[in-house]
Amino acid sequence: MKRILVPTDFSEHAEDALKVAAQIARKHNSEIILLHMLELPSQMNDAITGGASIPETMLFMKKANEMLDKATEKPYLQDISVTEILKMDKIIHGISQVSKENNIDLIIMGSHGSSGVEELLIGSNTEKVVRNSDIPVLVIKKDILNFSASTIVFASDFTEESKKPFEKLLNFTQFFDSKIHLVTICTPNSFKPTHVVEKAMKDFVKQFSLTNYSTHIYNDTNIEKGIINFSNSINADIIGMCTHGRTGFAHFFNGSISEGLVNHASRPVITFKI
């Protein structure tokens, strides 16, 4: 894990993500790319129709650079390689472009909310990053003093479609020596006999060289609650899930997980695109 991208809007929630990035970078000798996207009216309108003038644009850029400099001076970033990037572009396009240009291995973003169970940072922009990013995205929900990825939940129906994101998950877990808890959530609307689920999971696991893992079947009223409740029951460090570029969050168990899973889970969530 050589390079970690942390998009920031300079909020405390973005700093929560940066603190986790610092912990990972220090442990694995990684470089952090700290990115601020500057979206200005001049990108959509010219000066005549109300866009920002050149002096105003320069002022915005100067202030943003000062804030980036200040962010990198935090004590927890001491002795960590941090590269600042200020980019004038649409947030989603800019993050994608910077990720490709810098061979980013992991994107870490913060989240916020008014009730402890947070909504996503930068509103719908983080949702779009999670949905479209080919690179794994780790969403951090709060300040984590001692980040751990020793216990990871991966919920799936373990069909062929899940193979590609699971391979990405394995690449991630290799850096943390994680135990993976593979779980299928059974609900009244998606009930399958135990022997059918067990066979599907067994056949799926055969395709990989897994050692530190366990399989589970968990019953709940719906899939979202099942994943959250199961993760709570084993005190998981991270919830892993798939995303689908065309429709937002991927389909599991012949149904779809609402985007509320990322919003409602209090634990960090890492997503992998199908």
Tab-separated table of C-alpha atoms in Angstrom:
chain	number	residue	atom	x	y	z
A	1	MET	CA	0.000	0.000	0.000
A	2	LYS	CA	2.260	2.735	-1.320
A	3	ARG	CA	-0.063	5.694	-1.793
A	4	ILE	CA	-3.179	6.767	0.110
A	5	LEU	CA	-5.432	9.549	-1.154
A	6	VAL	CA	-7.298	11.681	1.388
A	7	PRO	CA	-9.703	14.229	-0.138
A	8	THR	CA	-10.296	17.027	2.337
A	9	ASP	CA	-12.700	19.918	2.798
A	10	PHE	CA	-10.778	20.873	5.969
A	11	SER	CA	-13.627	19.748	8.249
A	12	GLU	CA	-13.100	17.766	11.448
A	13	HIS	CA	-14.574	14.749	9.669
A	14	ALA	CA	-11.982	14.995	6.916
A	15	GLU	CA	-9.346	15.219	9.627
A	16	ASP	CA	-10.691	11.997	11.168
A	17	ALA	CA	-9.932	10.334	7.823
A	18	LEU	CA	-6.485	11.926	7.682
A	19	LYS	CA	-5.664	10.627	11.160
A	20	VAL	CA	-6.519	7.072	10.083
A	21	ALA	CA	-4.477	7.536	6.913
A	22	ALA	CA	-1.544	8.643	9.061
A	23	GLN	CA	-1.782	5.517	11.206
A	24	ILE	CA	-1.840	3.269	8.154
A	25	ALA	CA	0.950	5.204	6.435
A	26	ARG	CA	3.198	5.071	9.482
A	27	LYS	CA	2.731	1.322	9.832
A	28	HIS	CA	3.254	0.517	6.147
A	29	ASN	CA	5.631	3.327	5.141
A	30	SER	CA	3.036	4.744	2.752
A	31	GLU	CA	2.785	8.180	1.190
A	32	ILE	CA	-0.306	10.313	1.762
A	33	ILE	CA	-1.709	12.460	-1.037
A	34	LEU	CA	-3.800	15.204	0.570
A	35	LEU	CA	-6.200	16.597	-2.017
A	36	HIS	CA	-8.442	19.630	-1.938
A	37	MET	CA	-10.795	20.169	-4.849
A	38	LEU	CA	-11.520	23.808	-5.582
A	39	GLU	CA	-14.812	24.167	-7.422
A	40	LEU	CA	-15.289	27.744	-8.547
A	41	PRO	CA	-18.128	29.435	-10.431
A	42	SER	CA	-15.629	30.321	-13.174
A	43	GLN	CA	-15.533	26.665	-14.143
A	44	MET	CA	-19.173	26.869	-15.149
A	45	ASN	CA	-19.631	30.524	-16.099
A	46	ASP	CA	-17.470	33.222	-17.588
A	47	ALA	CA	-16.933	36.612	-16.017
A	48	ILE	CA	-19.832	38.139	-17.916
A	49	THR	CA	-22.381	35.635	-16.620
A	50	GLY	CA	-21.232	35.868	-13.041
A	51	GLY	CA	-18.198	33.597	-12.747
A	52	ALA	CA	-15.335	34.353	-10.384
A	53	SER	CA	-12.809	36.828	-11.706
A	54	ILE	CA	-9.108	36.003	-11.971
A	55	PRO	CA	-8.185	37.981	-8.808
A	56	GLU	CA	-10.920	36.194	-6.859
A	57	THR	CA	-9.741	32.853	-8.184
A	58	MET	CA	-6.163	33.571	-7.121
A	59	LEU	CA	-7.415	34.562	-3.676
A	60	PHE	CA	-9.329	31.289	-3.310
A	61	MET	CA	-6.272	29.313	-4.417
A	62	LYS	CA	-3.976	31.167	-2.015
A	63	LYS	CA	-6.300	30.518	0.915
A	64	ALA	CA	-6.703	26.839	-0.004
A	65	ASN	CA	-2.937	26.378	-0.236
A	66	GLU	CA	-2.524	27.973	3.194
A	67	MET	CA	-5.103	25.567	4.639
A	68	LEU	CA	-3.374	22.587	3.014
A	69	ASP	CA	-0.050	23.693	4.508
A	70	LYS	CA	-1.679	24.024	7.922
A	71	ALA	CA	-3.272	20.562	7.632
A	72	THR	CA	0.073	18.912	6.910
A	73	GLU	CA	1.676	20.501	9.973
A	74	LYS	CA	-0.339	18.323	12.368
A	75	PRO	CA	1.848	16.409	14.863
A	76	TYR	CA	0.361	13.050	13.862
A	77	LEU	CA	1.801	13.517	10.353
A	78	GLN	CA	5.357	13.987	11.591
A	79	ASP	CA	7.890	11.882	9.632
A	80	ILE	CA	5.198	10.793	7.131
A	81	SER	CA	5.564	11.683	3.467
A	82	VAL	CA	2.649	13.969	2.574
A	83	THR	CA	2.096	15.506	-0.846
A	84	GLU	CA	-0.370	18.379	-1.171
A	85	ILE	CA	-2.486	18.734	-4.282
A	86	LEU	CA	-4.852	21.598	-5.012
A	87	LYS	CA	-6.954	20.955	-8.083
A	88	MET	CA	-9.586	23.070	-9.780
A	89	ASP	CA	-12.098	20.598	-11.105
A	90	LYS	CA	-15.372	18.870	-10.376
A	91	ILE	CA	-14.890	16.854	-7.198
A	92	ILE	CA	-15.680	13.426	-8.641
A	93	HIS	CA	-13.687	13.864	-11.840
A	94	GLY	CA	-10.770	15.414	-9.975
A	95	ILE	CA	-10.514	12.625	-7.414
A	96	SER	CA	-10.639	10.023	-10.182
A	97	GLN	CA	-7.964	11.784	-12.216
A	98	VAL	CA	-5.628	12.316	-9.254
A	99	SER	CA	-6.063	8.671	-8.260
A	100	LYS	CA	-4.992	7.476	-11.696
A	101	GLU	CA	-2.136	9.930	-12.087
A	102	ASN	CA	-0.674	9.003	-8.690
A	103	ASN	CA	-1.308	5.228	-8.700
A	104	ILE	CA	-3.424	5.468	-5.560
A	105	ASP	CA	-3.983	2.197	-3.678
A	106	LEU	CA	-6.629	3.376	-1.199
A	107	ILE	CA	-8.933	6.385	-0.838
A	108	ILE	CA	-9.900	7.370	2.704
A	109	MET	CA	-12.811	9.752	3.293
A	110	GLY	CA	-14.519	11.013	6.415
A	111	SER	CA	-18.208	11.179	7.215
A	112	HIS	CA	-20.488	13.361	9.280
A	113	GLY	CA	-23.944	13.431	10.760
A	114	SER	CA	-25.995	15.172	13.386
A	115	SER	CA	-26.929	12.118	15.402
A	116	GLY	CA	-23.813	9.999	15.777
A	117	VAL	CA	-24.843	7.735	12.910
A	118	GLU	CA	-23.359	9.855	10.220
A	119	GLU	CA	-24.126	10.860	6.687
A	120	LEU	CA	-21.345	11.070	4.132
A	121	LEU	CA	-18.724	13.776	3.830
A	122	ILE	CA	-19.258	16.376	1.092
A	123	GLY	CA	-22.888	15.292	0.795
A	124	SER	CA	-23.630	13.197	-2.249
A	125	ASN	CA	-20.097	13.625	-3.585
A	126	THR	CA	-18.715	10.903	-1.340
A	127	GLU	CA	-21.566	8.640	-2.388
A	128	LYS	CA	-20.533	9.202	-5.997
A	129	VAL	CA	-16.869	8.514	-5.230
A	130	VAL	CA	-17.789	5.284	-3.469
A	131	ARG	CA	-20.071	4.305	-6.332
A	132	ASN	CA	-17.665	4.959	-9.168
A	133	SER	CA	-14.174	4.471	-7.805
A	134	ASP	CA	-12.234	1.486	-9.120
A	135	ILE	CA	-9.967	1.965	-6.106
A	136	PRO	CA	-11.120	0.776	-2.656
A	137	VAL	CA	-12.697	3.543	-0.573
A	138	LEU	CA	-12.499	3.465	3.218
A	139	VAL	CA	-15.178	5.615	4.878
A	140	ILE	CA	-14.331	6.736	8.416
A	141	LYS	CA	-17.203	7.635	10.737
A	142	LYS	CA	-15.446	9.203	13.719
A	143	ASP	CA	-12.103	9.948	15.317
A	144	ILE	CA	-10.286	6.630	15.777
A	145	LEU	CA	-7.283	6.792	18.091
A	146	ASN	CA	-6.101	3.261	17.363
A	147	PHE	CA	-7.224	2.136	13.939
A	148	SER	CA	-7.410	-1.614	13.488
A	149	ALA	CA	-8.354	-3.849	10.583
A	150	SER	CA	-7.801	-7.171	12.295
A	151	THR	CA	-11.456	-8.220	11.972
A	152	ILE	CA	-13.313	-7.582	8.721
A	153	VAL	CA	-16.847	-8.569	7.744
A	154	PHE	CA	-17.582	-9.321	4.104
A	155	ALA	CA	-21.298	-9.762	3.433
A	156	SER	CA	-22.339	-11.276	0.129
A	157	ASP	CA	-24.447	-13.848	-1.655
A	158	PHE	CA	-21.125	-15.316	-2.881
A	159	THR	CA	-22.055	-15.498	-6.521
A	160	GLU	CA	-19.565	-15.086	-9.362
A	161	GLU	CA	-20.175	-11.316	-9.358
A	162	SER	CA	-18.685	-11.108	-5.875
A	163	LYS	CA	-15.366	-12.642	-6.921
A	164	LYS	CA	-13.691	-9.502	-8.275
A	165	PRO	CA	-14.432	-7.247	-5.262
A	166	PHE	CA	-13.472	-10.068	-2.915
A	167	GLU	CA	-10.068	-10.306	-4.597
A	168	LYS	CA	-9.611	-6.591	-3.897
A	169	LEU	CA	-10.608	-7.186	-0.290
A	170	LEU	CA	-7.952	-9.903	0.010
A	171	ASN	CA	-5.299	-7.493	-1.257
A	172	PHE	CA	-6.356	-5.065	1.459
A	173	THR	CA	-6.382	-7.654	4.248
A	174	GLN	CA	-2.866	-8.824	3.422
A	175	PHE	CA	-1.515	-5.549	4.757
A	176	PHE	CA	-3.271	-5.950	8.096
A	177	ASP	CA	-3.188	-9.716	8.678
A	178	SER	CA	-6.971	-9.554	9.005
A	179	LYS	CA	-9.403	-12.308	9.851
A	180	ILE	CA	-12.276	-12.265	7.357
A	181	HIS	CA	-15.782	-13.135	8.505
A	182	LEU	CA	-17.780	-14.174	5.450
A	183	VAL	CA	-21.491	-13.791	6.096
A	184	THR	CA	-24.734	-14.348	4.250
A	185	ILE	CA	-27.746	-12.504	5.628
A	186	CYS	CA	-31.015	-14.418	5.409
A	187	THR	CA	-34.238	-12.453	5.667
A	188	PRO	CA	-37.914	-13.383	5.356
A	189	ASN	CA	-37.833	-12.050	1.792
A	190	SER	CA	-34.577	-13.752	0.822
A	191	PHE	CA	-34.757	-17.017	2.704
A	192	LYS	CA	-32.562	-19.898	1.558
A	193	PRO	CA	-32.149	-23.288	3.240
A	194	THR	CA	-28.994	-23.577	5.307
A	195	HIS	CA	-27.515	-26.338	3.160
A	196	VAL	CA	-27.922	-24.197	0.016
A	197	VAL	CA	-26.176	-21.212	1.594
A	198	GLU	CA	-23.411	-23.370	3.057
A	199	LYS	CA	-22.702	-24.953	-0.315
A	200	ALA	CA	-22.565	-21.563	-2.051
A	201	MET	CA	-20.102	-20.259	0.516
A	202	LYS	CA	-17.996	-23.421	0.390
A	203	ASP	CA	-17.786	-23.320	-3.403
A	204	PHE	CA	-16.865	-19.635	-3.274
A	205	VAL	CA	-14.094	-20.118	-0.711
A	206	LYS	CA	-12.536	-22.927	-2.788
A	207	GLN	CA	-11.531	-20.370	-5.403
A	208	PHE	CA	-9.134	-18.632	-3.020
A	209	SER	CA	-6.241	-19.589	-0.775
A	210	LEU	CA	-7.819	-18.557	2.500
A	211	THR	CA	-6.490	-19.438	5.922
A	212	ASN	CA	-7.671	-16.868	8.463
A	213	TYR	CA	-11.421	-16.792	7.880
A	214	SER	CA	-14.795	-18.041	9.092
A	215	THR	CA	-18.229	-18.420	7.499
A	216	HIS	CA	-21.548	-17.401	8.986
A	217	ILE	CA	-25.263	-17.351	8.270
A	218	TYR	CA	-27.139	-14.575	10.051
A	219	ASN	CA	-30.907	-14.083	10.194
A	220	ASP	CA	-32.497	-10.658	10.448
A	221	THR	CA	-35.469	-8.634	9.276
A	222	ASN	CA	-33.527	-7.032	6.414
A	223	ILE	CA	-30.046	-7.171	4.953
A	224	GLU	CA	-28.847	-3.794	6.166
A	225	LYS	CA	-29.804	-4.525	9.769
A	226	GLY	CA	-28.349	-8.005	9.464
A	227	ILE	CA	-24.929	-6.743	8.374
A	228	ILE	CA	-24.848	-4.087	11.089
A	229	ASN	CA	-26.079	-6.419	13.839
A	230	PHE	CA	-23.730	-9.227	12.836
A	231	SER	CA	-20.789	-6.807	12.723
A	232	ASN	CA	-21.712	-5.575	16.189
A	233	SER	CA	-22.008	-9.125	17.507
A	234	ILE	CA	-18.389	-9.956	16.623
A	235	ASN	CA	-17.099	-6.427	17.307
A	236	ALA	CA	-15.787	-6.103	13.759
A	237	ASP	CA	-13.288	-3.389	12.950
A	238	ILE	CA	-14.501	-2.838	9.373
A	239	ILE	CA	-17.487	-3.745	7.212
A	240	GLY	CA	-16.585	-4.661	3.629
A	241	MET	CA	-19.117	-4.360	0.829
A	242	CYS	CA	-19.409	-4.213	-2.937
A	243	THR	CA	-20.498	-1.283	-5.062
A	244	HIS	CA	-21.783	-1.176	-8.598
A	245	GLY	CA	-20.923	1.706	-10.923
A	246	ARG	CA	-24.233	1.702	-12.754
A	247	THR	CA	-26.671	1.603	-9.884
A	248	GLY	CA	-24.887	2.801	-6.781
A	249	PHE	CA	-24.556	0.144	-4.137
A	250	ALA	CA	-24.413	-3.365	-5.462
A	251	HIS	CA	-27.104	-5.983	-5.386
A	252	PHE	CA	-26.771	-8.654	-2.735
A	253	PHE	CA	-28.918	-11.682	-2.104
A	254	ASN	CA	-31.183	-10.972	-5.115
A	255	GLY	CA	-32.022	-7.600	-3.607
A	256	SER	CA	-30.256	-4.307	-3.141
A	257	ILE	CA	-28.619	-2.810	-0.060
A	258	SER	CA	-29.685	0.763	0.387
A	259	GLU	CA	-27.097	3.477	0.571
A	260	GLY	CA	-28.220	3.722	4.196
A	261	LEU	CA	-25.785	0.931	5.139
A	262	VAL	CA	-22.867	3.298	4.706
A	263	ASN	CA	-24.805	6.076	6.436
A	264	HIS	CA	-26.097	3.993	9.325
A	265	ALA	CA	-23.185	1.736	10.225
A	266	SER	CA	-21.134	3.315	12.987
A	267	ARG	CA	-18.086	1.261	12.017
A	268	PRO	CA	-15.715	2.063	9.166
A	269	VAL	CA	-16.920	0.746	5.811
A	270	ILE	CA	-14.634	-0.212	2.960
A	271	THR	CA	-16.105	-0.568	-0.504
A	272	PHE	CA	-14.904	-2.440	-3.571
A	273	LYS	CA	-16.337	-1.906	-7.012
A	274	ILE	CA	-17.764	-4.872	-8.911
